[in-house]
Structures are given as structure tokens and as C-alpha cells.
Coordinates of N, CA and C and ligand atoms in Angstrom, one line a residue:
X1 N 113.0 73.8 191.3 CA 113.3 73.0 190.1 C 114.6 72.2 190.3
X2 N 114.6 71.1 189.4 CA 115.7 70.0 189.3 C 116.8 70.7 188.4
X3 N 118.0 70.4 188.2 CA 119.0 70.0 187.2 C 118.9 69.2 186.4
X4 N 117.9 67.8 186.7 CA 117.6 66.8 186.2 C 116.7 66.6 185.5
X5 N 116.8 66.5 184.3 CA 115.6 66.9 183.3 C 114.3 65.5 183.7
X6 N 113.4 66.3 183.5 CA 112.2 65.2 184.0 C 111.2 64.4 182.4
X7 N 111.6 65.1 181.6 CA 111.6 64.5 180.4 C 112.6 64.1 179.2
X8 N 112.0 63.2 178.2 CA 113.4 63.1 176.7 C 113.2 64.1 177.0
X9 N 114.5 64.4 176.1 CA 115.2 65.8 175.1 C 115.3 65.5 174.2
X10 N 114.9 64.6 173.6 CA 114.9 64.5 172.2 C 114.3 65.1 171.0
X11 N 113.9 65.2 169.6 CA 113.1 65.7 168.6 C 112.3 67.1 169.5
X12 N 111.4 66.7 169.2 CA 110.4 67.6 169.4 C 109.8 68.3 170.9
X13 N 110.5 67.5 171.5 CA 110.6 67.5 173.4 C 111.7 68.4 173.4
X14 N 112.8 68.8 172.7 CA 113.5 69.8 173.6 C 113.7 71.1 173.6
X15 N 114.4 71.3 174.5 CA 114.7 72.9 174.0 C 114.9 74.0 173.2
X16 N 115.0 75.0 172.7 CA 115.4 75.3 171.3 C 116.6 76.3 171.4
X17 N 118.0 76.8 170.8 CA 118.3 77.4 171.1 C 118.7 78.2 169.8
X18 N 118.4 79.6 170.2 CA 118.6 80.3 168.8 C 119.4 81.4 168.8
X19 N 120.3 80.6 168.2 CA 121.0 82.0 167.9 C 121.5 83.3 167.0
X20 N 121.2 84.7 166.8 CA 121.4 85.6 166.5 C 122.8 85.9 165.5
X21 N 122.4 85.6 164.4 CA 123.0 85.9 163.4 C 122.7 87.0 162.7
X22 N 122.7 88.2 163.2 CA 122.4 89.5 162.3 C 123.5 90.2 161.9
X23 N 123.0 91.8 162.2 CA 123.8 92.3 161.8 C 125.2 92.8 162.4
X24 N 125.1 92.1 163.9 CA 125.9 92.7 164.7 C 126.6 91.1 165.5
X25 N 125.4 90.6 166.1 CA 125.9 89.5 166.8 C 126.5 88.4 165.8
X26 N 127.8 88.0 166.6 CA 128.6 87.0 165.0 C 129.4 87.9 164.0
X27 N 129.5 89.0 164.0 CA 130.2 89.5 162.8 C 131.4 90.0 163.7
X28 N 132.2 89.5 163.0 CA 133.6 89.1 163.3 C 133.9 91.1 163.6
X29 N 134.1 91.7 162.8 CA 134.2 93.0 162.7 C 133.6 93.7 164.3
X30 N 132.8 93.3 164.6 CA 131.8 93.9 165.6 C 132.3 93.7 167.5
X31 N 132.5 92.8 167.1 CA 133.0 92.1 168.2 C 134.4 92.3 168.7
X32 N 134.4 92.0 170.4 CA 135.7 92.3 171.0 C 137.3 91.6 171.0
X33 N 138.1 91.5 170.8 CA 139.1 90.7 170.4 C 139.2 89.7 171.0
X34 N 139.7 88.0 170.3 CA 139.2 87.1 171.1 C 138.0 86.2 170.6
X35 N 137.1 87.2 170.6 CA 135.7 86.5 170.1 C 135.7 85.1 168.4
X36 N 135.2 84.4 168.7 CA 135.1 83.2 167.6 C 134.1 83.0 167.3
X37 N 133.1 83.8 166.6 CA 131.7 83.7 166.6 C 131.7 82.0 166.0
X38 N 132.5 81.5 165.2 CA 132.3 80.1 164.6 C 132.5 79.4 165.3
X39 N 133.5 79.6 166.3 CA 133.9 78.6 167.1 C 132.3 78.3 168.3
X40 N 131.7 79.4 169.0 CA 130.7 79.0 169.6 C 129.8 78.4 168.8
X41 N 129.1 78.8 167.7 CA 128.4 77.6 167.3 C 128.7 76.5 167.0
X42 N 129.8 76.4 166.5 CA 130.5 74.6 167.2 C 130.3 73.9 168.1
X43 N 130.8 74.9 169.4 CA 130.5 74.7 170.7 C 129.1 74.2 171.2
X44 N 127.9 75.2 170.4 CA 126.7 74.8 170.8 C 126.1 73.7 170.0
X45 N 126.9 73.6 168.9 CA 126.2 72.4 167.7 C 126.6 70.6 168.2
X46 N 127.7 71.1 168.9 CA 128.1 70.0 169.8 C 127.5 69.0 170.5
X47 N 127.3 70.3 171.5 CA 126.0 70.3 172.6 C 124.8 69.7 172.1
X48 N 124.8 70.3 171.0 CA 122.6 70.3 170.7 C 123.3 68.2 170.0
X49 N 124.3 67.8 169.0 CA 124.3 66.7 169.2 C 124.0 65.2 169.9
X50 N 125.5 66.3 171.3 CA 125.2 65.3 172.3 C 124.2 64.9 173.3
X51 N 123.7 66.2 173.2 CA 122.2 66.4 174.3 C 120.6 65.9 174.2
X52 N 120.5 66.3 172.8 CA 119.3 66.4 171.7 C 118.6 67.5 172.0
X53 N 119.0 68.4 172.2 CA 118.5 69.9 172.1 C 118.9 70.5 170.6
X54 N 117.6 71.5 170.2 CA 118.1 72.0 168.6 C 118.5 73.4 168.8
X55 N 120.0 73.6 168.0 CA 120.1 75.0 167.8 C 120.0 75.5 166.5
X56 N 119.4 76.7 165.8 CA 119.1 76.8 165.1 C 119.8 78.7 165.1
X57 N 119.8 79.5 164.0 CA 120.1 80.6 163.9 C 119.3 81.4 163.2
X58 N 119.6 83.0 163.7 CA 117.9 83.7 163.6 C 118.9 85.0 163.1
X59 N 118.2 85.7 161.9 CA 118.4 87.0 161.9 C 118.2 88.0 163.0
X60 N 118.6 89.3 163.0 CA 118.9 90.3 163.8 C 117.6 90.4 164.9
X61 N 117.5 89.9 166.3 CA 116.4 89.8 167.6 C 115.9 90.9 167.9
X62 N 117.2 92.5 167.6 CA 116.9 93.6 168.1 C 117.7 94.4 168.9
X63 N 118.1 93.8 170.2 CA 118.9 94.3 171.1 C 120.5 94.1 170.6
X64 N 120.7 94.9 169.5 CA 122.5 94.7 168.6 C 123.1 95.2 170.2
X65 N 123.0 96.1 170.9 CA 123.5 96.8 172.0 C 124.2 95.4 173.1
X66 N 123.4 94.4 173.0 CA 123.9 93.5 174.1 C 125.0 92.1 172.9
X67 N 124.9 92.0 171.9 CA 125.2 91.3 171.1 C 126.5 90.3 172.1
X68 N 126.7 89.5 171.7 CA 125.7 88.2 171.0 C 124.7 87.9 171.7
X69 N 123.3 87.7 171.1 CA 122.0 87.3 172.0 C 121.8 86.0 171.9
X70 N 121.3 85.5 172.4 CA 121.0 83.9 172.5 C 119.4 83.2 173.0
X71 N 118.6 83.3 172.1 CA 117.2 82.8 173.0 C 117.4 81.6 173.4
X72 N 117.0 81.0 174.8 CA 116.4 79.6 174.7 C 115.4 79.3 174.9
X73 N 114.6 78.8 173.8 CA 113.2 78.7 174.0 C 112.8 77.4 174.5
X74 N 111.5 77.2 175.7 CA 111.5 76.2 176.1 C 110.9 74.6 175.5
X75 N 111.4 73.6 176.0 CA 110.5 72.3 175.2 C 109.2 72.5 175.8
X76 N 108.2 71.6 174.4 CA 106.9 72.0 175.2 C 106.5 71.3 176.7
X77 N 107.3 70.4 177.7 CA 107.0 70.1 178.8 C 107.4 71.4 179.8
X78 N 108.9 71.9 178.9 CA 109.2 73.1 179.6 C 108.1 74.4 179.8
X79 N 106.9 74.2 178.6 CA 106.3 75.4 178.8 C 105.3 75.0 179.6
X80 N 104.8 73.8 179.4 CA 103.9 73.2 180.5 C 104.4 73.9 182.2
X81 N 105.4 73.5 182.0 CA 105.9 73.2 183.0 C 106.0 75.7 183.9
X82 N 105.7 76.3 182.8 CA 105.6 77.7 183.2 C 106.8 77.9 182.7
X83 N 107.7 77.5 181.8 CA 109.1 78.1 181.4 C 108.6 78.9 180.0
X84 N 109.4 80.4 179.9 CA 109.5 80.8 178.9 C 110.4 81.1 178.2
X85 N 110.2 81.7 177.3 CA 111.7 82.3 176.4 C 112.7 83.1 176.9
X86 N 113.8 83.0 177.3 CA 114.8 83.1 177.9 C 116.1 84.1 176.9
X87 N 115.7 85.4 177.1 CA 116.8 86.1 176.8 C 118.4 86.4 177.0
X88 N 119.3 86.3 176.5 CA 120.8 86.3 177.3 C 121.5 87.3 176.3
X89 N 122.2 87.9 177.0 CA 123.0 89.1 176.3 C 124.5 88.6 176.2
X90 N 125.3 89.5 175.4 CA 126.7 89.3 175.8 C 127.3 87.7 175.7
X91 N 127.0 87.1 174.8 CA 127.1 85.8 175.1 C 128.9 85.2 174.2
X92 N 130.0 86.3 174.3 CA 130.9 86.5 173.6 C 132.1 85.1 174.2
X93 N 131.7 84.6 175.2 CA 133.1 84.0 175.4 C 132.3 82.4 175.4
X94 N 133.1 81.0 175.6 CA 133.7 80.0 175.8 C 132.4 79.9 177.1
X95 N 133.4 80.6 178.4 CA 132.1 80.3 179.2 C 130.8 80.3 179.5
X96 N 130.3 81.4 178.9 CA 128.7 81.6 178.9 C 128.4 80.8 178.0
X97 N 129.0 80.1 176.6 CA 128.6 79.9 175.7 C 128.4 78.2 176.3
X98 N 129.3 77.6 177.5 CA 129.5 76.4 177.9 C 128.3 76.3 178.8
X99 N 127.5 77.3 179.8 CA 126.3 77.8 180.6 C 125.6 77.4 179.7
X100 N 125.1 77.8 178.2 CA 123.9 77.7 177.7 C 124.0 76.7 177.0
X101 N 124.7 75.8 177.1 CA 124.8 73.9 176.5 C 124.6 73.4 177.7
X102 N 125.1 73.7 179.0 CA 124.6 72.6 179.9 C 123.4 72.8 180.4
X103 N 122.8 74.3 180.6 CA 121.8 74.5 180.7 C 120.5 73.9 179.9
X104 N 120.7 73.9 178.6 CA 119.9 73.4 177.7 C 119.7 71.7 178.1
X105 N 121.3 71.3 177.9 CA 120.8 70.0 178.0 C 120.4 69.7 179.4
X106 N 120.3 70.3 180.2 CA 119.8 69.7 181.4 C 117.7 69.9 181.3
X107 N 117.9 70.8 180.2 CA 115.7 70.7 180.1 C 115.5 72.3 179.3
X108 N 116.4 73.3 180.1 CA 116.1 74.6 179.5 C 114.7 75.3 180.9
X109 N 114.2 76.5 179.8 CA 113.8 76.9 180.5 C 112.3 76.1 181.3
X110 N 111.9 76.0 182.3 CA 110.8 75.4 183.3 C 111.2 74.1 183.8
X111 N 112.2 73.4 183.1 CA 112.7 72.3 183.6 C 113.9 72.1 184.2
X112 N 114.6 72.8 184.3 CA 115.9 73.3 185.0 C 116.6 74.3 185.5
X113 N 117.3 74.7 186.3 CA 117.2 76.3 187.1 C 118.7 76.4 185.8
X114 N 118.3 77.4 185.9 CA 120.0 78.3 184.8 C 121.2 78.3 185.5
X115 N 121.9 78.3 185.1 CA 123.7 78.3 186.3 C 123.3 80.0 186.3
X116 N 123.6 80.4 187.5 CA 123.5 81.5 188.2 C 124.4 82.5 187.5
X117 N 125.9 82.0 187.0 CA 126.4 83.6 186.8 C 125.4 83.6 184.9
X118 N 125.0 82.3 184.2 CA 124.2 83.0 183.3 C 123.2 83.8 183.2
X119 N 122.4 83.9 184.2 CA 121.3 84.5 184.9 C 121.6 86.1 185.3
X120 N 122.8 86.5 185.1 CA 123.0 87.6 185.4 C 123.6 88.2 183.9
X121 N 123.4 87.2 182.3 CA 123.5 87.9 181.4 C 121.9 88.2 180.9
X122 N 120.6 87.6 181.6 CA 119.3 87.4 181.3 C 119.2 89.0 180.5
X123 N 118.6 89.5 179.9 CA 118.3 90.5 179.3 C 116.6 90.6 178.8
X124 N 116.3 91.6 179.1 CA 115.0 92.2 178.3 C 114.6 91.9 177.1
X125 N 113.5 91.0 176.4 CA 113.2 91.2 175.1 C 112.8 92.6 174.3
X126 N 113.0 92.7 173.5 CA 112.4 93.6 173.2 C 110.5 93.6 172.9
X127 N 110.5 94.9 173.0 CA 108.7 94.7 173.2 C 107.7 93.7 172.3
X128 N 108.1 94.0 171.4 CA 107.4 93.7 170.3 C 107.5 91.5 170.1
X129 N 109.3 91.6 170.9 CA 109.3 90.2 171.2 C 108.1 89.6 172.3
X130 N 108.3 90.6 173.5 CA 107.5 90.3 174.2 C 106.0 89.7 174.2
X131 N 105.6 90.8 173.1 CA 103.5 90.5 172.5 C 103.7 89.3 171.8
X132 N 104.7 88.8 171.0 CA 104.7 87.9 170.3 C 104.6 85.9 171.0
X133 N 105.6 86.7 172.1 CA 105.7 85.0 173.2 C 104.3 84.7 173.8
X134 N 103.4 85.6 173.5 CA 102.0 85.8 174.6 C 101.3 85.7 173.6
X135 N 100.9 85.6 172.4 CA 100.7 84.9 171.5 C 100.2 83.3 171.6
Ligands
FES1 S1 122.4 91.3 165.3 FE1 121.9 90.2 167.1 S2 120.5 91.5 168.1 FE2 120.9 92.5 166.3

């Protein structure tokens, strides 16, 4: 796969990115010192502007253990294309948080390969997530 997205990203073509607003991921209390739960969705609200990817926020995904979670779900060329929903754990700093904006805007998942150290926060859905993508 490309870097280079092979489709718009605009409306309804692009990626989706959701992030985990429960009871754990984002709560200022929960998290390790440092952390700016507001300031990353800034960061990604940015992104989803300049790019035309949508971010959007989700109550508690399941895995509080890896918090902050981050889905990116793919645009529908992306799913054409064999990309799926894309789990990420740990998503607490600046960097990873700058990974899943360029990633996104480059297509997301099926249309673009992931920057490799984000690929090593990829995490397990939970099951019940899992039956639901297959759907
Ligand atoms: S609050 Fe994010 S996974 Fe539970």
C-alpha cells in the first residue's frame, strides 16, 4: 500500500476517528502526569479540519486497561479496499496522537500503511467489538 491516498477524503469518503471518552480514557484524574486529554482532541480536531477526515467521540470501548483508545475506522474505499477497524491503546502523548492525524489523513485504514512505531500501540478489540465489525 501507498502513503498516498488513492481517494477524496472528504464527507463521507473518509476515515473516521473515534475517540474514547469514558470513564477512564480522557479523565484528567486517571491519567499519567503530562497528559492533556483536551489538548489531543485539538490536536486531532485540527487534523480532521485540515485533512477532511471526521473525528468524533465515543463512550467507554472497553479496554479502560490500555486507555486512551483510539478507533480508526476505515472510509468506505478503505473498506473496499480490505481495511478494518483499527484499534490503538495508550494513545497518551503529542506523538502517537500526531501518528493518528497523519495516518488518517493519508486514507486510514486499507488505504495507507500506519507509521510503524503506531502499529506497535495496535491493540485487541474487545470480543463483542469484534462480532459487531463482522456485522
Ligand atoms: S474509558 Fe476508554 S476504554 Fe474505557
Amino acid at each position: 500500500m501507498s502513503s498516498t491516498p488513492r481517494t477524496p477524503l472528504t464527507g463521507s469518503g473518509s476515515c473516521t476517528v473515534a475517540v474514547c471518552r469514558g470513564c477512564c480514557c480522557g479523565n484528567a484524574r486517571k491519567q499519567q502526569p503530562g497528559t492533556d486529554p483536551a489538548w489531543q482532541l485539538e490536536l486531532l480536531r485540527a487534523g480532521a479540519a485540515e485533512h477532511g477526515f471526521q473525528v468524533r467521540t465515543t463512550d467507554c470501548l472497553g479496554p479502560c486497561d490500555q486507555a486512551d483508545v483510539i478507533v480508526v475506522r476505515p472510509s468506505a474505499a478503505g473498506r473496499r479496499a480490505g481495511g478494518r477497524a483499527v484499534w490503538i491503546g495508550f494513545v497518551t502523548d503529542d506523538d502517537s496522537t500526531e501518528e493518528v492525524v497523519r495516518w488518517a489523513a493519508a486514507g486510514g485504514p486499507g488505504i495507507a500503511e500506519p507509521p510503524l512505531t503506531l502499529e506497535l500501540q495496535f491493540i485487541r478489540p474487545p470480543r463483542d467489538a469484534r462480532v459487531r465489525s463482522r456485522r
